[in-house]
mmCIF file of C-alpha atoms and ligand atoms in Angstrom:
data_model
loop_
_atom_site.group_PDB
_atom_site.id
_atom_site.type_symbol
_atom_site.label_atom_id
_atom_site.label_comp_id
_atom_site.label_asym_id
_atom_site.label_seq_id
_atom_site.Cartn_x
_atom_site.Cartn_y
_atom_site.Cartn_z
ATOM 1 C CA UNK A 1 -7.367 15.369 16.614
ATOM 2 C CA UNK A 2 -10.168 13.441 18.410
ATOM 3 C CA UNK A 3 -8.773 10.197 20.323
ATOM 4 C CA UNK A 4 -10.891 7.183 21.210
ATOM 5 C CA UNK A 5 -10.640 3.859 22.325
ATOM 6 C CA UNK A 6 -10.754 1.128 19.944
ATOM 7 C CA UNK A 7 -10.749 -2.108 21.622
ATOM 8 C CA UNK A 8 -7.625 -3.987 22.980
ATOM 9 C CA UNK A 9 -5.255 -6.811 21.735
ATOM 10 C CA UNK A 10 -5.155 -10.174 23.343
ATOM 11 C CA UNK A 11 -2.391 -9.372 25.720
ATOM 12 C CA UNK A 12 -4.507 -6.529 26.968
ATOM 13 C CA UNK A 13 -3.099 -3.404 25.369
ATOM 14 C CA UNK A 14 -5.687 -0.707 24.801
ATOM 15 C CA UNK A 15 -5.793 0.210 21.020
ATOM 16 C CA UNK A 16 -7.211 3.679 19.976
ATOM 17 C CA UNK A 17 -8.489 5.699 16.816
ATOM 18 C CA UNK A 18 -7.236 8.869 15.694
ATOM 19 C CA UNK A 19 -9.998 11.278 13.789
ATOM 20 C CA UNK A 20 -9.060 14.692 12.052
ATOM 21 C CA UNK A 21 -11.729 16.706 9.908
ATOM 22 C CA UNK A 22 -11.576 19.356 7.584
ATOM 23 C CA UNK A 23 -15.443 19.132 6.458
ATOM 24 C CA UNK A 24 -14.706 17.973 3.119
ATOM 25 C CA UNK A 25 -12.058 15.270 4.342
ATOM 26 C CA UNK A 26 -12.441 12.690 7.364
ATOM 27 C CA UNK A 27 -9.824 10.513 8.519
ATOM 28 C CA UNK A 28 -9.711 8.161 10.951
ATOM 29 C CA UNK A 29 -6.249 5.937 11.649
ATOM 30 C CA UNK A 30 -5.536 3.101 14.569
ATOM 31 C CA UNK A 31 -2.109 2.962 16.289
ATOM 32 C CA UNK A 32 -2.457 -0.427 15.588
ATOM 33 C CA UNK A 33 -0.835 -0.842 12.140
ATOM 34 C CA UNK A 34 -1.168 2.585 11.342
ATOM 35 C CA UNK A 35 -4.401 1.362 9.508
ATOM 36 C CA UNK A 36 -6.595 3.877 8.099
ATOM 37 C CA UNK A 37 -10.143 3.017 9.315
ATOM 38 C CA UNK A 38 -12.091 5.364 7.576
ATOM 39 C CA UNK A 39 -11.762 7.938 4.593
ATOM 40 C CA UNK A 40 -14.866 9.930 3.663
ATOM 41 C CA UNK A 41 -14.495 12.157 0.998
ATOM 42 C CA UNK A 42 -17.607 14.814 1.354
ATOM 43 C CA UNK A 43 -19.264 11.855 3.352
ATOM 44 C CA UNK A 44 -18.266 8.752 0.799
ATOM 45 C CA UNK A 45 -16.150 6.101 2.689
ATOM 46 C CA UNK A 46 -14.014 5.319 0.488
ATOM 47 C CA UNK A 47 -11.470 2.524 1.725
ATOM 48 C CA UNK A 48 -12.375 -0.754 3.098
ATOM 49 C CA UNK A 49 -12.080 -1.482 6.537
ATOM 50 C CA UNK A 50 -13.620 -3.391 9.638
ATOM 51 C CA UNK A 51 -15.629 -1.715 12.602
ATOM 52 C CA UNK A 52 -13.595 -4.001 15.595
ATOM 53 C CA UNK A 53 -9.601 -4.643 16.831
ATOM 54 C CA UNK A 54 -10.751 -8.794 16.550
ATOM 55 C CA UNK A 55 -10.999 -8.188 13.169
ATOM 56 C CA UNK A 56 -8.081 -6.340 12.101
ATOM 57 C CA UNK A 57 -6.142 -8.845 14.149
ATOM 58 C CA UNK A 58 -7.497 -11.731 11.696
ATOM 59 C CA UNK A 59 -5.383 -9.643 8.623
ATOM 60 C CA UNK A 60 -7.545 -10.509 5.886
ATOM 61 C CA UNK A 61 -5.325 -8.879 3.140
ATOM 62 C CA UNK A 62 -4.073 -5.642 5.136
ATOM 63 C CA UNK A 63 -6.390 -3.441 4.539
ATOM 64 C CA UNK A 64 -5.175 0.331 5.376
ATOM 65 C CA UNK A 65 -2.228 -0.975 7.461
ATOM 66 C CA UNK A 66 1.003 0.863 7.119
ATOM 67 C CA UNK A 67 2.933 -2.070 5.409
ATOM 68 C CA UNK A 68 6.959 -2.698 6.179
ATOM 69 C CA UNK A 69 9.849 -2.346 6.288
ATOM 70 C CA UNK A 70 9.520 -3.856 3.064
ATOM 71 C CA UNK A 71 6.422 -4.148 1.332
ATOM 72 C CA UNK A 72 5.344 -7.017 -1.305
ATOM 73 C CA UNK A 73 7.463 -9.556 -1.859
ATOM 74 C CA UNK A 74 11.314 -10.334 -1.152
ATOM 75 C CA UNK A 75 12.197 -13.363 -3.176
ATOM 76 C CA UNK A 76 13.314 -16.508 -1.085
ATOM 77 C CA UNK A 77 13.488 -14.212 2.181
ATOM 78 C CA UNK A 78 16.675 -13.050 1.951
ATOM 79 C CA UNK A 79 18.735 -10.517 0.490
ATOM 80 C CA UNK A 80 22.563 -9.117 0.373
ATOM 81 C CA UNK A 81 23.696 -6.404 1.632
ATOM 82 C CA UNK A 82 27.684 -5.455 1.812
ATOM 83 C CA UNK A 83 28.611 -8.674 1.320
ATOM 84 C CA UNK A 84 26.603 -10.228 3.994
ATOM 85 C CA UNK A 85 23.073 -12.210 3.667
ATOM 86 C CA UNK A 86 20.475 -11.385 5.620
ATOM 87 C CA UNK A 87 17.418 -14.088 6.392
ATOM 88 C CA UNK A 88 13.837 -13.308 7.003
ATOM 89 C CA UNK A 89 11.136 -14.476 8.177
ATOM 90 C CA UNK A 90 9.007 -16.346 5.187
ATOM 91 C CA UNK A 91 5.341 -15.668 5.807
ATOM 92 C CA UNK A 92 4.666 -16.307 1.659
ATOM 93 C CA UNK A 93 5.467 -19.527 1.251
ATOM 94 C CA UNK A 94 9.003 -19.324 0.505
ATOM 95 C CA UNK A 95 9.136 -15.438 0.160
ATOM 96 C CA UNK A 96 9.126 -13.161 2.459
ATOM 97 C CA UNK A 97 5.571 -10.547 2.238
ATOM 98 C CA UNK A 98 4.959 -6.996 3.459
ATOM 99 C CA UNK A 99 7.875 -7.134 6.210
ATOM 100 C CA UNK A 100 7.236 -10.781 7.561
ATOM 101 C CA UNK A 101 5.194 -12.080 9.816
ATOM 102 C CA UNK A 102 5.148 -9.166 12.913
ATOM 103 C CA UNK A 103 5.736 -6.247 9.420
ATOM 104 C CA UNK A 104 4.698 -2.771 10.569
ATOM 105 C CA UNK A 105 0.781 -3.920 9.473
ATOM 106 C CA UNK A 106 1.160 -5.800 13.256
ATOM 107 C CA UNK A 107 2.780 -3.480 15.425
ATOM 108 C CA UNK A 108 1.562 -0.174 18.020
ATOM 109 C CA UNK A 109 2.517 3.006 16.948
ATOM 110 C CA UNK A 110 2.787 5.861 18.887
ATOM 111 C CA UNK A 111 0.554 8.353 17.533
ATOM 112 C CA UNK A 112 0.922 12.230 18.046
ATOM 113 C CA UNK A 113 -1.050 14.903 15.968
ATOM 114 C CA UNK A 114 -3.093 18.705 15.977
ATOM 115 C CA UNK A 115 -6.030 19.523 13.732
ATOM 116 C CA UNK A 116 -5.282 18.467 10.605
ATOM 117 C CA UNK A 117 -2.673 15.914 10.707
ATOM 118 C CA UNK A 118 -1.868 12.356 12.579
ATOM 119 C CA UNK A 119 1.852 11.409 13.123
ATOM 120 C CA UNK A 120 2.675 8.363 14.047
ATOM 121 C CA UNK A 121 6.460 6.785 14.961
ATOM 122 C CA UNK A 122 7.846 2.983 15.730
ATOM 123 C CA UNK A 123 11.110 1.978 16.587
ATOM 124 C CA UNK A 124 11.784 -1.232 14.897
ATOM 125 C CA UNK A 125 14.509 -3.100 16.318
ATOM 126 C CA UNK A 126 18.047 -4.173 14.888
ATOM 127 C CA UNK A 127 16.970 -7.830 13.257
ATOM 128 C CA UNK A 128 13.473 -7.743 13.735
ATOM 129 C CA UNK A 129 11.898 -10.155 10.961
ATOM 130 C CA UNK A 130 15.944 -10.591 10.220
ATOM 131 C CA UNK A 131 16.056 -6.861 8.909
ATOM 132 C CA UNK A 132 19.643 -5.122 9.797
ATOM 133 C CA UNK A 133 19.137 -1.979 11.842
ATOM 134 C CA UNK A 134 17.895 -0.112 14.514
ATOM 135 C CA UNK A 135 14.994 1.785 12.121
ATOM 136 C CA UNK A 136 13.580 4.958 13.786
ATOM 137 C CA UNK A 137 10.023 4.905 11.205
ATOM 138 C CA UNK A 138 7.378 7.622 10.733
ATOM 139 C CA UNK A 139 4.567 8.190 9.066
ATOM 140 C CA UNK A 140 2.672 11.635 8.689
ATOM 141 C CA UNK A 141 -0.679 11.548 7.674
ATOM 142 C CA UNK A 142 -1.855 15.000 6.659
ATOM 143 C CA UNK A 143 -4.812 16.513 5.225
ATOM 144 C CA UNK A 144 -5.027 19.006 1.985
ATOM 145 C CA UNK A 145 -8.033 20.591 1.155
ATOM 146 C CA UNK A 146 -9.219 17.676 -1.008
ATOM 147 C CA UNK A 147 -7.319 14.540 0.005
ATOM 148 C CA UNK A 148 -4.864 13.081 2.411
ATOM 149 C CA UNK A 149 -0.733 13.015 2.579
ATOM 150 C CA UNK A 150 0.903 10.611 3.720
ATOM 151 C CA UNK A 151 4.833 11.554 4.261
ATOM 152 C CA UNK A 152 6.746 8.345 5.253
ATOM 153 C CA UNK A 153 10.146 9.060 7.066
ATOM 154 C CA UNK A 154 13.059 6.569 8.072
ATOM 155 C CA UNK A 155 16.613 7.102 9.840
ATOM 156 C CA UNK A 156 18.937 3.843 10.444
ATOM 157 C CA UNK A 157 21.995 3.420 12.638
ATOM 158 C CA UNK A 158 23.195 0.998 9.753
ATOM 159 C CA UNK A 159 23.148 0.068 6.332
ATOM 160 C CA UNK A 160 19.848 -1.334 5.483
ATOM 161 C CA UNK A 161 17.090 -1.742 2.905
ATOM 162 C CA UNK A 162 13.526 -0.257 3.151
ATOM 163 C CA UNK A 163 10.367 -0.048 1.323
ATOM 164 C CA UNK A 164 7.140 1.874 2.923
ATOM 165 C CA UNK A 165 3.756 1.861 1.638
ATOM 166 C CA UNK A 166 -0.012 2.092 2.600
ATOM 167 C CA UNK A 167 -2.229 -0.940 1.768
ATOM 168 C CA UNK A 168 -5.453 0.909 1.625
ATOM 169 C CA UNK A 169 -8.069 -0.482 -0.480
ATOM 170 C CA UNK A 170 -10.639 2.282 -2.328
ATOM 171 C CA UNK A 171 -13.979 1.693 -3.410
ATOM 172 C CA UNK A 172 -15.601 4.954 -4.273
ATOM 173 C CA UNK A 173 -18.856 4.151 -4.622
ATOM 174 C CA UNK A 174 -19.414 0.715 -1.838
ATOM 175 C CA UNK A 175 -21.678 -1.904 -2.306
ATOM 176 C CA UNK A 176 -20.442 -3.296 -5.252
ATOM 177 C CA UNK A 177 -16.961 -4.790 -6.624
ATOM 178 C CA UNK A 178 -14.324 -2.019 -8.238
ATOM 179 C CA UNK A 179 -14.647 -3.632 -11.827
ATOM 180 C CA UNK A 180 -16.598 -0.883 -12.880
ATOM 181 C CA UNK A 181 -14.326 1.768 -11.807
ATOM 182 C CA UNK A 182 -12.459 3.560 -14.222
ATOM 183 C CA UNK A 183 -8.510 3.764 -14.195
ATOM 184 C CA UNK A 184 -5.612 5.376 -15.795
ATOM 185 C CA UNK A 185 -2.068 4.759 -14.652
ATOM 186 C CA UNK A 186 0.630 6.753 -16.627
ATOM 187 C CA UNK A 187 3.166 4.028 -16.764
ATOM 188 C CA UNK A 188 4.950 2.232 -19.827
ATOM 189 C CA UNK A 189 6.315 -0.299 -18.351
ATOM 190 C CA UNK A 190 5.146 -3.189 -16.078
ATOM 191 C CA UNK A 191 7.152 -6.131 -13.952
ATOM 192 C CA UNK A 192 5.754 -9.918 -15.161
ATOM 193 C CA UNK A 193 6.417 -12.367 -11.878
ATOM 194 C CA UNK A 194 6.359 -15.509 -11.656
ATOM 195 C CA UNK A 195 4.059 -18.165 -9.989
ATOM 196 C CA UNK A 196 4.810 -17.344 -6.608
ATOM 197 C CA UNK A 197 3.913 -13.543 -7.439
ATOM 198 C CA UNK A 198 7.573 -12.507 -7.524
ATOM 199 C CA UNK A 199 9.009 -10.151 -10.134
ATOM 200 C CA UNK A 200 11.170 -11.677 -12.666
ATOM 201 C CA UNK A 201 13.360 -9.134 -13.624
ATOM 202 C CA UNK A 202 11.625 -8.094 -17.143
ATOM 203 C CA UNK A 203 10.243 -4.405 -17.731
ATOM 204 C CA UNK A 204 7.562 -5.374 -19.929
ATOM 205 C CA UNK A 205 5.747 -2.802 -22.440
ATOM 206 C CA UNK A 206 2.191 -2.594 -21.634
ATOM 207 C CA UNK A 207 1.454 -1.664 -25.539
ATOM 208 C CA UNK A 208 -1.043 -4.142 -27.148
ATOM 209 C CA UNK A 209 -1.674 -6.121 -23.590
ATOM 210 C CA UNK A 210 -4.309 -6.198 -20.627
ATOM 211 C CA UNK A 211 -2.172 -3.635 -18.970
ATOM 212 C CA UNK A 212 -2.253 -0.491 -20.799
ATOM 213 C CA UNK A 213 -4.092 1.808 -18.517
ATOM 214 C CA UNK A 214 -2.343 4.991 -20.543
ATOM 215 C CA UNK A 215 -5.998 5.878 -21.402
ATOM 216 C CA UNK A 216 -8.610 5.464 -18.437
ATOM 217 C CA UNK A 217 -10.516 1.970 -19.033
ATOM 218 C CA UNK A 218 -12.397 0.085 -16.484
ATOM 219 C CA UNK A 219 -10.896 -2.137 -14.531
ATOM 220 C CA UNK A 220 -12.973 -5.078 -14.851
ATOM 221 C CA UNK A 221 -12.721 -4.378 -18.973
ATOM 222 C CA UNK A 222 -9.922 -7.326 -19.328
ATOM 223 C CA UNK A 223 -9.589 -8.378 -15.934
ATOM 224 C CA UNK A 224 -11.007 -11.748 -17.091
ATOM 225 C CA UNK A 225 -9.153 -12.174 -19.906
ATOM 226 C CA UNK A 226 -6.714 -15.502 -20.523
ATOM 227 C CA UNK A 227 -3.980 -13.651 -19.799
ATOM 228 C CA UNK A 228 -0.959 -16.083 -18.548
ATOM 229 C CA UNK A 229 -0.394 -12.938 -16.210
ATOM 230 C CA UNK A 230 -3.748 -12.126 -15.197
ATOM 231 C CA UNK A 231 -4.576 -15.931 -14.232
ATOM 232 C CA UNK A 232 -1.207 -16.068 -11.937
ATOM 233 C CA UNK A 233 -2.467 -13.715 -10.029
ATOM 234 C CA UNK A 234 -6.588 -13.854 -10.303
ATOM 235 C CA UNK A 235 -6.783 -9.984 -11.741
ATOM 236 C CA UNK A 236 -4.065 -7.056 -11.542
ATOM 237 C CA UNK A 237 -1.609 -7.784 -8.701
ATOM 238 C CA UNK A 238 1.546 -5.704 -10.750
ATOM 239 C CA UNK A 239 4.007 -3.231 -10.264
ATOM 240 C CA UNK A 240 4.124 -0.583 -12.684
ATOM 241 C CA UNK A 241 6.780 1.110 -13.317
ATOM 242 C CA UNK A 242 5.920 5.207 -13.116
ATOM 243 C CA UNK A 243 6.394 7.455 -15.910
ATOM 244 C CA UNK A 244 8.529 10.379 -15.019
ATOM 245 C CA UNK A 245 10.550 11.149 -11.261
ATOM 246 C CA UNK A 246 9.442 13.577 -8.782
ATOM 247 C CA UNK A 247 6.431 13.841 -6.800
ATOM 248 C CA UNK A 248 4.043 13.536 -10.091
ATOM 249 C CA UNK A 249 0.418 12.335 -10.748
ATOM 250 C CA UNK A 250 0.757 8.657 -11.440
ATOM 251 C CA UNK A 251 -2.923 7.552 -11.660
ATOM 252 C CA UNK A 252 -6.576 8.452 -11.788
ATOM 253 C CA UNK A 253 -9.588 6.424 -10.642
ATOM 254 C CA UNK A 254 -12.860 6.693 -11.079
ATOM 255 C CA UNK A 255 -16.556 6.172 -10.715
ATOM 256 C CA UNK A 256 -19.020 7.554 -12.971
ATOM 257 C CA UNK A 257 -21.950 6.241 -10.199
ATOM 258 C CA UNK A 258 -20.599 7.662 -7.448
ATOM 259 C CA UNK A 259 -19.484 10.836 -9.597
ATOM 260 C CA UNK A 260 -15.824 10.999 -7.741
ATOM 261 C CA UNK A 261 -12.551 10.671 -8.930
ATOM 262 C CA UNK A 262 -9.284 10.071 -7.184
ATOM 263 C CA UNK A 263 -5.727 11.090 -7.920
ATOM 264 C CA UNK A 264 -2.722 9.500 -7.044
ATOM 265 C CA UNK A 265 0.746 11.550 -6.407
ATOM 266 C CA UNK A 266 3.730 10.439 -5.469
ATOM 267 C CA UNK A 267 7.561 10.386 -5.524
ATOM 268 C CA UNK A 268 8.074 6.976 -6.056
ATOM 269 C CA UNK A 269 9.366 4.708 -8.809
ATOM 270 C CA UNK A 270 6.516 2.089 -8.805
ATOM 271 C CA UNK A 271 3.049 1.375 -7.658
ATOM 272 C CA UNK A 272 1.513 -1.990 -7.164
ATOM 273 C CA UNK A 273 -1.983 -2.232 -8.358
ATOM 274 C CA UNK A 274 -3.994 -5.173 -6.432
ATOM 275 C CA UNK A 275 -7.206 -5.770 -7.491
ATOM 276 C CA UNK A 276 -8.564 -7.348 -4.389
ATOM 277 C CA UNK A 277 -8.410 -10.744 -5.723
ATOM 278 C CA UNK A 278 -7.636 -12.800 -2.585
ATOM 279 C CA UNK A 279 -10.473 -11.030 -0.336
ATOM 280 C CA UNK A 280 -13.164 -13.870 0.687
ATOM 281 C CA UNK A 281 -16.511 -11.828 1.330
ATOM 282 C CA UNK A 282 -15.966 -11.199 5.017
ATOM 283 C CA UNK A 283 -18.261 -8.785 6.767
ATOM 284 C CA UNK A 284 -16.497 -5.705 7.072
ATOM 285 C CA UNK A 285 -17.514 -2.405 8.632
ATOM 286 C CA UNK A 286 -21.175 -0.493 8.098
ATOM 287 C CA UNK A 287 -22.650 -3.771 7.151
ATOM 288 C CA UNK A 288 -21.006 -3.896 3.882
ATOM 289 C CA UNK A 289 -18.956 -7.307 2.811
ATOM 290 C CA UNK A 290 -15.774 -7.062 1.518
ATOM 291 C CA UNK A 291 -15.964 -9.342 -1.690
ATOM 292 C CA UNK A 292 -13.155 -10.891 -3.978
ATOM 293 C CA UNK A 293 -12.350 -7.154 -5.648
ATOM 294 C CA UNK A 294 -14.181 -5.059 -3.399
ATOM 295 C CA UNK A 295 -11.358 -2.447 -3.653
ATOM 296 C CA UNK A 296 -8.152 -1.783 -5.301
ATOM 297 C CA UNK A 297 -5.085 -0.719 -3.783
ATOM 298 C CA UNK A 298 -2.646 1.723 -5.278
ATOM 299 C CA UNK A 299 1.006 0.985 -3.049
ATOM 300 C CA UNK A 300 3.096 3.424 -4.360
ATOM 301 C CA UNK A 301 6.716 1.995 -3.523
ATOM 302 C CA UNK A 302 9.824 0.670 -4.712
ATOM 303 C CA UNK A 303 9.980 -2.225 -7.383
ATOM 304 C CA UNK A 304 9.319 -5.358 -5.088
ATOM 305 C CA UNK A 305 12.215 -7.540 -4.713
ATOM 306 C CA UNK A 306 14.437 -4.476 -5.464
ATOM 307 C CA UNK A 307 16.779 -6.069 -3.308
ATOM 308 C CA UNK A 308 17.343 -9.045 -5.154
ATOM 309 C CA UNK A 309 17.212 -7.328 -8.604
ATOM 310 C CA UNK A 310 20.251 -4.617 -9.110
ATOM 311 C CA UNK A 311 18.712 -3.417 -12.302
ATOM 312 C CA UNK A 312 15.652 -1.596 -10.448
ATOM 313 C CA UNK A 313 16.012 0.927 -8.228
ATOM 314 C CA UNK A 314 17.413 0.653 -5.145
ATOM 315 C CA UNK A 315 16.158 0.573 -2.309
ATOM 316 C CA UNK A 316 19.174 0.592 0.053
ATOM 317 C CA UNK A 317 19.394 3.549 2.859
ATOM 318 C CA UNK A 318 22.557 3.863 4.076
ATOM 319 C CA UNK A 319 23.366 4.261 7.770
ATOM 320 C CA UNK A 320 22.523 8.248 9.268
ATOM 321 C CA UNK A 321 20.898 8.882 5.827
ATOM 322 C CA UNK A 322 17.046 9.905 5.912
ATOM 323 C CA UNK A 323 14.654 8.148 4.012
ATOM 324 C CA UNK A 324 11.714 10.748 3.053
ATOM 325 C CA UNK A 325 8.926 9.629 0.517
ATOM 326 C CA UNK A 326 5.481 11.426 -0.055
ATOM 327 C CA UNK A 327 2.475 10.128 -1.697
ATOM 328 C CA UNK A 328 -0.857 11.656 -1.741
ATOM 329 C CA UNK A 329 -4.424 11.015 -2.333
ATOM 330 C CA UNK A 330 -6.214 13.866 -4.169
ATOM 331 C CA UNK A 331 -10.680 13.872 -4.780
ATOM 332 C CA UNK A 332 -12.592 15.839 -6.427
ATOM 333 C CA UNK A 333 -16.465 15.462 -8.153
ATOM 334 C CA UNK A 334 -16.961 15.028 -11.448
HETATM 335 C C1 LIG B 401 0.136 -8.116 -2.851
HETATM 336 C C2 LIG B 401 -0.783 -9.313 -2.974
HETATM 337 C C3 LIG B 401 -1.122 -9.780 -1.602
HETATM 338 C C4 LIG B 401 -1.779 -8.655 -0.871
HETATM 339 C C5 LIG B 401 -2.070 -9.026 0.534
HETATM 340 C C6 LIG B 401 -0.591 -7.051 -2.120
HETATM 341 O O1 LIG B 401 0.240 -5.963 -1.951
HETATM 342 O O2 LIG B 401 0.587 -7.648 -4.085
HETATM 343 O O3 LIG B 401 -0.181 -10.344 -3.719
HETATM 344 O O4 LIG B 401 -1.937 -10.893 -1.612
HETATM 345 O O5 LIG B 401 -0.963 -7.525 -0.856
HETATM 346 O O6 LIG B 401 -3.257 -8.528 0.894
#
């Protein structure tokens, strides 16, 4: 693992990068956010991502950051939990997104690691954004011959709710938006929200609507279409609910130009696909901008607002129990 220095936050704390290299994959992750900087698959960078700390610091749409303790959305900020409610800090209007306002996207991690993997750990106090706990929080970041693992692990010294994921956003071929990409998700079954971008509660079929991605299509194919739940959210910003349990492949993306594909794995129930719609066109890292749907991100997680819905699955860990979740991104050429 090659360590270098990144730049520094405002109140002076030096921020570094973390590289491992396995000739066909390169990864590079801060300790800021966990975020991963760079992903080149036989060269290709394929996430978004910005060159300085400044930046990154700005959080224009969280791009690579380790997002937590819950990520997406937590209806009204609050939650109950053995009989008790628990407030959070609202950064969404009146919801609560991606952890609140100082989530695990905003923290340093310590970072430890050899040649082919990056580990990195943060002790997140008891009540921090209002969360209840004492949450001892890792995530492994591991290369495989042809992609990168990332193995999220978390231990509590109470009863408490939590909901990892990665917010990186792929673009296999750069220089243009993802619309053009091809995608298959092997899911049945998606969650309509409402206005504010909050589940309802409904498992809706995907049959006959602009979100059956059972056979690969492009993205940008309906993305436009007047579809009540397309033009809530400006383009795809859903959890679907996975086919299957087990660590499984979930999706497949593609690009035909850039003659790469991308697998998805993982062990978890749901995956939020976000098109990209609220990035503004800010300059990002080798001169490229990063334009409204520049890259889509695939957070494999929990139903959001699990916590306030009791018909999805839960996402409660109890006290001394270990939270262990593994989701992988696979490439080959095509
Ligand atoms: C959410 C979007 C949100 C974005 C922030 C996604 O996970 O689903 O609604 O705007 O994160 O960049």
């Amino acid at each position: 693992m090659l360590k270098s220095y990144f730049g520094r936050l405002p109140n002076g704390k030096e921020i570094y990068s973390y590289a491992v290299s396995n000739g066909a994959i390169s990864l590079t992750v801060l300790d800021y956010g966990g975020i991963i900087q760079s992903l080149k698959y036989c060269g290709n960078d394929v996430v978004l991502g910005y060159n300085t700390i400044g930046e990154y610091l700005d959080n224009d749409g969280y791009l690579g950051a380790i997002v937590g303790r819950y990520a997406n959305r937590i209806s009204g900020g609050s939650f109950r939990l053995n009989k008790k409610t628990y407030r959070l800090f609202k950064n969404d209007g009146g919801n609560t997104l991606h952890g609140g306002a100082g989530g695990f996207s905003g923290v340093v991690w310590d970072v430890t690691g050899d040649d082919a993997s990056i580990t990195l750990k943060y002790l997140s106090p008891d009540r921090e954004e209002g969360f209840p706990g004492n949450l001892l929080t890792g995530v492994k970041y591991y290369l495989t011959e042809n992609g990168v693992g990332i193995e999220y692990t978390a231990l509590c010294d109470k009863d408490t709710v939590v909901n990892l994921t990665n917010h990186s956003y792929f673009n296999l071929i750069g220089g243009e938006t993802i619309e053009n990409h091809f995608l298959l998700i092997d899911a049945d079954y998606f969650t309509p929200v409402n206005s504010a971008l909050v589940p309802t509660g409904e498992l809706r079929p995907v049959s006959g609507t602009v979100f059956d991605f059972r056979c690969a299509k492009s993205i940008g194919r309906d993305i436009e279409e007047n579809d009540p739940q397309l033009k809530i959210a400006g383009g795809y910003d859903h959890n679907f609910v996975l086919r299957k349990d087990g660590f499984r492949k979930v999706a497949e993306l593609s690009s035909a130009k850039a003659g790469i594909e991308m697998d998805v794995y993982t062990d978890r129930p749901g995956m939020q696909l976000y098109t990209g719609n609220f990035l503004t066109g800010r300059m990002g890292k080798n001169g490229k901008k990063i334009m409204k749907r520049g890259g889509v991100c695939f957070e494999t997680q929990s139903y959001p607002d699990s916590v306030n819905h009791p018909e999805f699955p839960s996402t409660e860990l109890k006290a001394g129990e270990m939270y262990h979740t593994v989701t992988e991104y696979r490439f080959h050429k095509y």
